[in-house]
mmCIF file of C-alpha atoms in Angstrom:
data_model
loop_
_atom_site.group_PDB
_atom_site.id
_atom_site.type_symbol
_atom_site.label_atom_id
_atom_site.label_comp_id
_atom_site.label_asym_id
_atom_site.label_seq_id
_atom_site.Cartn_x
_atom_site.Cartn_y
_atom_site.Cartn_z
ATOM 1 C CA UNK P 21 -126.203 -3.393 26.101
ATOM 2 C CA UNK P 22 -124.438 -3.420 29.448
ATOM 3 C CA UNK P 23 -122.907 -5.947 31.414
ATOM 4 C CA UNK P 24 -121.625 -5.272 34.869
ATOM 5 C CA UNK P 25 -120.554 -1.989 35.742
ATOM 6 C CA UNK P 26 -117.599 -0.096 34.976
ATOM 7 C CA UNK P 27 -116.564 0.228 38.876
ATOM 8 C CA UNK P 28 -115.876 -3.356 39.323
ATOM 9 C CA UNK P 29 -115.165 -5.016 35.266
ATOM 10 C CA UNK P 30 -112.047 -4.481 33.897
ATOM 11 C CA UNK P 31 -112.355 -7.030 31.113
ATOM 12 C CA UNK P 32 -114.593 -8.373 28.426
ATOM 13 C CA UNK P 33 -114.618 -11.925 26.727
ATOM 14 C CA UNK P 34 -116.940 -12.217 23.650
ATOM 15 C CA UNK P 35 -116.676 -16.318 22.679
ATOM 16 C CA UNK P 36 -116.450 -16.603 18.348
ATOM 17 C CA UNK P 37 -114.726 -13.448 17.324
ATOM 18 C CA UNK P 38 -111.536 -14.672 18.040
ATOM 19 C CA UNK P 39 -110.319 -16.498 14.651
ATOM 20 C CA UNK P 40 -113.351 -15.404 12.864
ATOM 21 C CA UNK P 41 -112.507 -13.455 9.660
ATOM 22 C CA UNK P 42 -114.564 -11.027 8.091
ATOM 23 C CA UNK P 43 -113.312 -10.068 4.811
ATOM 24 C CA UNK P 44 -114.234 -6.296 4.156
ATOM 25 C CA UNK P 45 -115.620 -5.865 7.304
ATOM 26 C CA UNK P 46 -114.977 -2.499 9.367
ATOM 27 C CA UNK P 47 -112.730 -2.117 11.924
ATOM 28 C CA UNK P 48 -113.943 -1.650 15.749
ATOM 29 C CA UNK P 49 -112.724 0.837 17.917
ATOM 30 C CA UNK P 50 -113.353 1.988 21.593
ATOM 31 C CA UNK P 51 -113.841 5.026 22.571
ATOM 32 C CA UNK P 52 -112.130 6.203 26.230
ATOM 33 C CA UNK P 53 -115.544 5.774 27.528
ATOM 34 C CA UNK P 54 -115.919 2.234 26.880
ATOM 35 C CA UNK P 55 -118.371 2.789 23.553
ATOM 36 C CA UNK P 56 -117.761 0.390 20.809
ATOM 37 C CA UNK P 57 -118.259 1.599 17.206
ATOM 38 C CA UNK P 58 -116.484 1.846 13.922
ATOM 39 C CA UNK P 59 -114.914 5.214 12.267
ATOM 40 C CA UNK P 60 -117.273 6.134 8.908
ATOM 41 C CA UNK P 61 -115.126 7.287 5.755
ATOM 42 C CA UNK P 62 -118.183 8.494 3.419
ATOM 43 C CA UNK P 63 -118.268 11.611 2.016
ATOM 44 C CA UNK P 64 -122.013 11.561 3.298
ATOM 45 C CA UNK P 65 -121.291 11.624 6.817
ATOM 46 C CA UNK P 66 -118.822 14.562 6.406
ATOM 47 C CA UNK P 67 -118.458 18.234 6.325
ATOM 48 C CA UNK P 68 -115.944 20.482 5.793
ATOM 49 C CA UNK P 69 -114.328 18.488 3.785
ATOM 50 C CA UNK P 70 -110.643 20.130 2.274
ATOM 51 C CA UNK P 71 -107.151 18.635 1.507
ATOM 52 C CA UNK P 72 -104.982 18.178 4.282
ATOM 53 C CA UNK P 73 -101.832 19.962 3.054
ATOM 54 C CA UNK P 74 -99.246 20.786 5.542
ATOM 55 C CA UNK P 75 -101.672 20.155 8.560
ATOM 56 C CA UNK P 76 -99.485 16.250 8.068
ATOM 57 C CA UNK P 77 -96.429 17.812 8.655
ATOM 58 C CA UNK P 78 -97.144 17.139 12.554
ATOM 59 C CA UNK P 79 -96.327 14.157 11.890
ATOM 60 C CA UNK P 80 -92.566 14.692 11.008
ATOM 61 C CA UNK P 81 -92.119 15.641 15.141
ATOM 62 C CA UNK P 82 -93.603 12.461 16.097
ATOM 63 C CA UNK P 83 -90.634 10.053 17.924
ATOM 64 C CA UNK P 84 -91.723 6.444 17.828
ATOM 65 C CA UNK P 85 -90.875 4.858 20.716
ATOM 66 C CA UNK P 86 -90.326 0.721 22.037
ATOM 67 C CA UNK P 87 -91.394 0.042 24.929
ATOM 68 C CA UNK P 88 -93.136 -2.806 27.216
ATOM 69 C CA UNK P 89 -96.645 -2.476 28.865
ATOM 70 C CA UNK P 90 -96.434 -2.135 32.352
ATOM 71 C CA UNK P 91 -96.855 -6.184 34.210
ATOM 72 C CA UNK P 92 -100.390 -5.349 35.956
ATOM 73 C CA UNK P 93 -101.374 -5.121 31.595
ATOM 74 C CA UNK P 94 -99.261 -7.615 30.230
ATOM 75 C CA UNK P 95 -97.768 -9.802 32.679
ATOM 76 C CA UNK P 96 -95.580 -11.256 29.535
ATOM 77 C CA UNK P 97 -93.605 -8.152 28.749
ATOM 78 C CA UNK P 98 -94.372 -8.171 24.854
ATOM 79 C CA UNK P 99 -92.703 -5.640 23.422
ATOM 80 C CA UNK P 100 -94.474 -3.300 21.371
ATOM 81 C CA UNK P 101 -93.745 -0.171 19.257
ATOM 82 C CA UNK P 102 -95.761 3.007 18.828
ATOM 83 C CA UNK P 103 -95.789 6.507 20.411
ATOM 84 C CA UNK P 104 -96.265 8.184 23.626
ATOM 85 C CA UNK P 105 -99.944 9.689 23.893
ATOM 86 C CA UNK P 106 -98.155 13.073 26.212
ATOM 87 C CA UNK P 107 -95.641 13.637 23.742
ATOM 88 C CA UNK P 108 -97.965 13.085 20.702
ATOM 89 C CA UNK P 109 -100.245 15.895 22.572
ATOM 90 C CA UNK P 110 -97.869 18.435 22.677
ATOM 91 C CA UNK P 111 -97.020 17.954 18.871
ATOM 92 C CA UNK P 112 -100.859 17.857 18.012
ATOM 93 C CA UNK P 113 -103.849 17.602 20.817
ATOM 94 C CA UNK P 114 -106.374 16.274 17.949
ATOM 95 C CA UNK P 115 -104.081 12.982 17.755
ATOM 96 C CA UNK P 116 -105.200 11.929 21.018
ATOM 97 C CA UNK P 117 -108.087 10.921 23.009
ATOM 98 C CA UNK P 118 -108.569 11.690 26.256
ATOM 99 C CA UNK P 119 -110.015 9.441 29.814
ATOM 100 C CA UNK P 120 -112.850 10.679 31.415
ATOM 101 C CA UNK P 121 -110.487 12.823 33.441
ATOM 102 C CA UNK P 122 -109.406 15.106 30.167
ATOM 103 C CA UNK P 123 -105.818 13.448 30.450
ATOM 104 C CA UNK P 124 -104.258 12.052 27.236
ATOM 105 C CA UNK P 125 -105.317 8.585 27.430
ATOM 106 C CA UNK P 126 -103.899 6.543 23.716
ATOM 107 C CA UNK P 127 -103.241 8.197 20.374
ATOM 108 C CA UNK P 128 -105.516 8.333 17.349
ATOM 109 C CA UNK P 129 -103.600 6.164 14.909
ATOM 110 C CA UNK P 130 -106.274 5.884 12.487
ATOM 111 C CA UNK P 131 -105.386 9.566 12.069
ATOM 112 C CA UNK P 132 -101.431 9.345 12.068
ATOM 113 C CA UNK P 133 -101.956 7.069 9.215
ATOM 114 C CA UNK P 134 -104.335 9.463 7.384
ATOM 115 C CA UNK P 135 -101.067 11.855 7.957
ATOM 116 C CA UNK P 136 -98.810 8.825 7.055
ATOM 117 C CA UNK P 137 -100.512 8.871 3.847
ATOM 118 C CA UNK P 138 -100.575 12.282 2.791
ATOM 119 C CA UNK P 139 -97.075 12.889 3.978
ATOM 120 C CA UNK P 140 -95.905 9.700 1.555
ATOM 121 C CA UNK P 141 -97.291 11.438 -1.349
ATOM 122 C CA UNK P 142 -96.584 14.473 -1.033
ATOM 123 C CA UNK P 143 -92.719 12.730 -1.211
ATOM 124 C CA UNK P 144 -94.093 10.623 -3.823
ATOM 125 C CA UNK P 145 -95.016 13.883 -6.292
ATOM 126 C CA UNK P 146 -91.248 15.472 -5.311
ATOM 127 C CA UNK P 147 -89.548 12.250 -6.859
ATOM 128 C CA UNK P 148 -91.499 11.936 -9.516
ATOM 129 C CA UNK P 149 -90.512 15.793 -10.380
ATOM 130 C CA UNK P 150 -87.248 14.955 -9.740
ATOM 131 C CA UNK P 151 -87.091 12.076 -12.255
ATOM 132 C CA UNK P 152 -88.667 14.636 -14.270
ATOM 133 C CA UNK P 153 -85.903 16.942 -14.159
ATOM 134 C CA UNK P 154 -83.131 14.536 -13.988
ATOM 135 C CA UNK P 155 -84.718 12.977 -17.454
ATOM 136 C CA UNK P 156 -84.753 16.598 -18.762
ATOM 137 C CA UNK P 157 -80.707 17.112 -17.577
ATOM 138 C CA UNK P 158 -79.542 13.959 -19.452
ATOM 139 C CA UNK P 159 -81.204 15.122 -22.556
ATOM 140 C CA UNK P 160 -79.310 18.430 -22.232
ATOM 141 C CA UNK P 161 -76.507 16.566 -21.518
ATOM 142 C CA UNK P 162 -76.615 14.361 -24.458
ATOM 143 C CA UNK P 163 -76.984 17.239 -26.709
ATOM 144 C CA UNK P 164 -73.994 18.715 -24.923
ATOM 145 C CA UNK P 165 -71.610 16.063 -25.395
ATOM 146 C CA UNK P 166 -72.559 14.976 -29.231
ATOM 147 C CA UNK P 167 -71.872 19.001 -29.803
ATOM 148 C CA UNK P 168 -68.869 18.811 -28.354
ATOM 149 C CA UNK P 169 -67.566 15.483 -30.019
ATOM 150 C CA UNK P 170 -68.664 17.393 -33.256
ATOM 151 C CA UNK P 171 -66.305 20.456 -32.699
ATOM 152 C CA UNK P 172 -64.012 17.860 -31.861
ATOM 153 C CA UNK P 173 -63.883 15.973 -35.425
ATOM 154 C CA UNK P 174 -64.079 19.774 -36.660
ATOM 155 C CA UNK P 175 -61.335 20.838 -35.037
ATOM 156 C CA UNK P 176 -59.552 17.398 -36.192
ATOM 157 C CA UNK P 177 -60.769 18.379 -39.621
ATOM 158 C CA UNK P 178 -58.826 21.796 -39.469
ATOM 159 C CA UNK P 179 -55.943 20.504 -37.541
ATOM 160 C CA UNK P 180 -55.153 18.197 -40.219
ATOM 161 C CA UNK P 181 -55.761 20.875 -43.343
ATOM 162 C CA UNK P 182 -53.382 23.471 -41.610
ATOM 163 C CA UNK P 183 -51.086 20.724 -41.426
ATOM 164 C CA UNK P 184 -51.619 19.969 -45.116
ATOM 165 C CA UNK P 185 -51.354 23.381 -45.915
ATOM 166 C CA UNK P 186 -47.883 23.527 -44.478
ATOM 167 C CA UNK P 187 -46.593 20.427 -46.015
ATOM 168 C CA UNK P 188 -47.536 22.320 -49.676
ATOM 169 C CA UNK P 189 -46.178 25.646 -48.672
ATOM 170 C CA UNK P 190 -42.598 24.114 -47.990
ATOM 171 C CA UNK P 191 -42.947 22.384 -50.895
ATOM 172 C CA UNK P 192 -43.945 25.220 -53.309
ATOM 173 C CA UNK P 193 -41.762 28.106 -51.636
ATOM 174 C CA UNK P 194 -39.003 25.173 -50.438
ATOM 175 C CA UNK P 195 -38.988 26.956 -47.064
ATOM 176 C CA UNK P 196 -39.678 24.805 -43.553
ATOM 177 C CA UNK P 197 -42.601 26.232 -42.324
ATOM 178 C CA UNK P 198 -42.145 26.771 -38.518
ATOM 179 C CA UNK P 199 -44.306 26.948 -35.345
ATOM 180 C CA UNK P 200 -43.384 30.058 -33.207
ATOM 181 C CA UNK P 201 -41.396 29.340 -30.409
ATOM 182 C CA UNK P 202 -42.996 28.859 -26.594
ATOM 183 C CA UNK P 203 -42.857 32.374 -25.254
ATOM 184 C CA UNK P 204 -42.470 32.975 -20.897
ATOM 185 C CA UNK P 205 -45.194 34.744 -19.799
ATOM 186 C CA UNK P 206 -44.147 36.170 -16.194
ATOM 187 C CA UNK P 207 -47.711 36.796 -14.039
ATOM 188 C CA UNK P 208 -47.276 40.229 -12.474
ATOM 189 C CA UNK P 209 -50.793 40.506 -10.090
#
């Protein structure tokens, strides 16, 4: 269905969508063309279907920008937030869609947050190895330290027999058992 022609219509009012909520309805997008439709997810309308891997890391040179729209689109200088459809083409051309003229026209978003998503979890699966490993370190640590407070109370132990054992050698010989004296030890490199 057409209404007017694209030469001389810049705008289109549809009275009762406005407020109307659909719950678990699809989302409508426009192609550069003008061509209303919605983007399909099924696995029965796709091919070639294969994890996305590092093909997300694009994503990573993205630079969000602020900025305003310029008056002749928004005469009320909202400001909005989002990313510049020439930069985003030079990071990755299949994030953008193009005018009729083949020039970047608005970025695929639907797709960044595909990437969004992938990139999230991949972080997602390195913290939860690092938990992992952290977990593993305090264990190792725990057995660390109760070994070493147990050589401590052993060495305690034999600190305190030796110094038993001196106590009944001056006794039994009557001679004062004696701890060398501190020797200087010069450090000739």
């Amino acid at each position: 269905m057409r209404i007017g022609n694209v030469a001389n219509q810049s705008a289109t009012f549809i009275a009762g969508i406005s407020g109307a909520t659909v719950a678990g309805g699809v989302g409508v997008i426009i192609d550069t063309n003008g061509h209303l439709g919605t983007v399909v997810s099924s696995e029965r309308l796709k091919d070639s279907i294969k994890p996305m891997a590092k093909a997300s890391e694009a994503i990573l040179a993205l630079k969000p920008v602020t900025f305003r729209y310029k008056k002749e689109l928004d005469a009320k200088g909202i400001p909005q937030f989002g990313l510049v459809a020439e930069q985003v083409e030079k990071v990755n051309p299949d994030l953008v869609a193009r005018d009729d003229q083949g020039k970047p026209y608005t970025v695929r978003y639907e797709a960044v947050n595909a990437m969004l998503l992938n990139e999230f979890l991949k972080e997602h699966r390195k913290v939860e190895e690092q938990e992992a490993t952290i977990i593993r370190l305090q264990k190792g640590m725990e057995r660390v330290i109760a070994r070493l407070e147990e050589q401590a109370a052993q060495i305690q132990k034999v600190s305190a027999q030796l110094a038993t054992g001196r106590v009944r050698v001056a006794a039994a010989t009557g001679l004062e058992v004696s701890r060398p004296s501190p020797h200087e030890v010069a450090n000739n490199p």
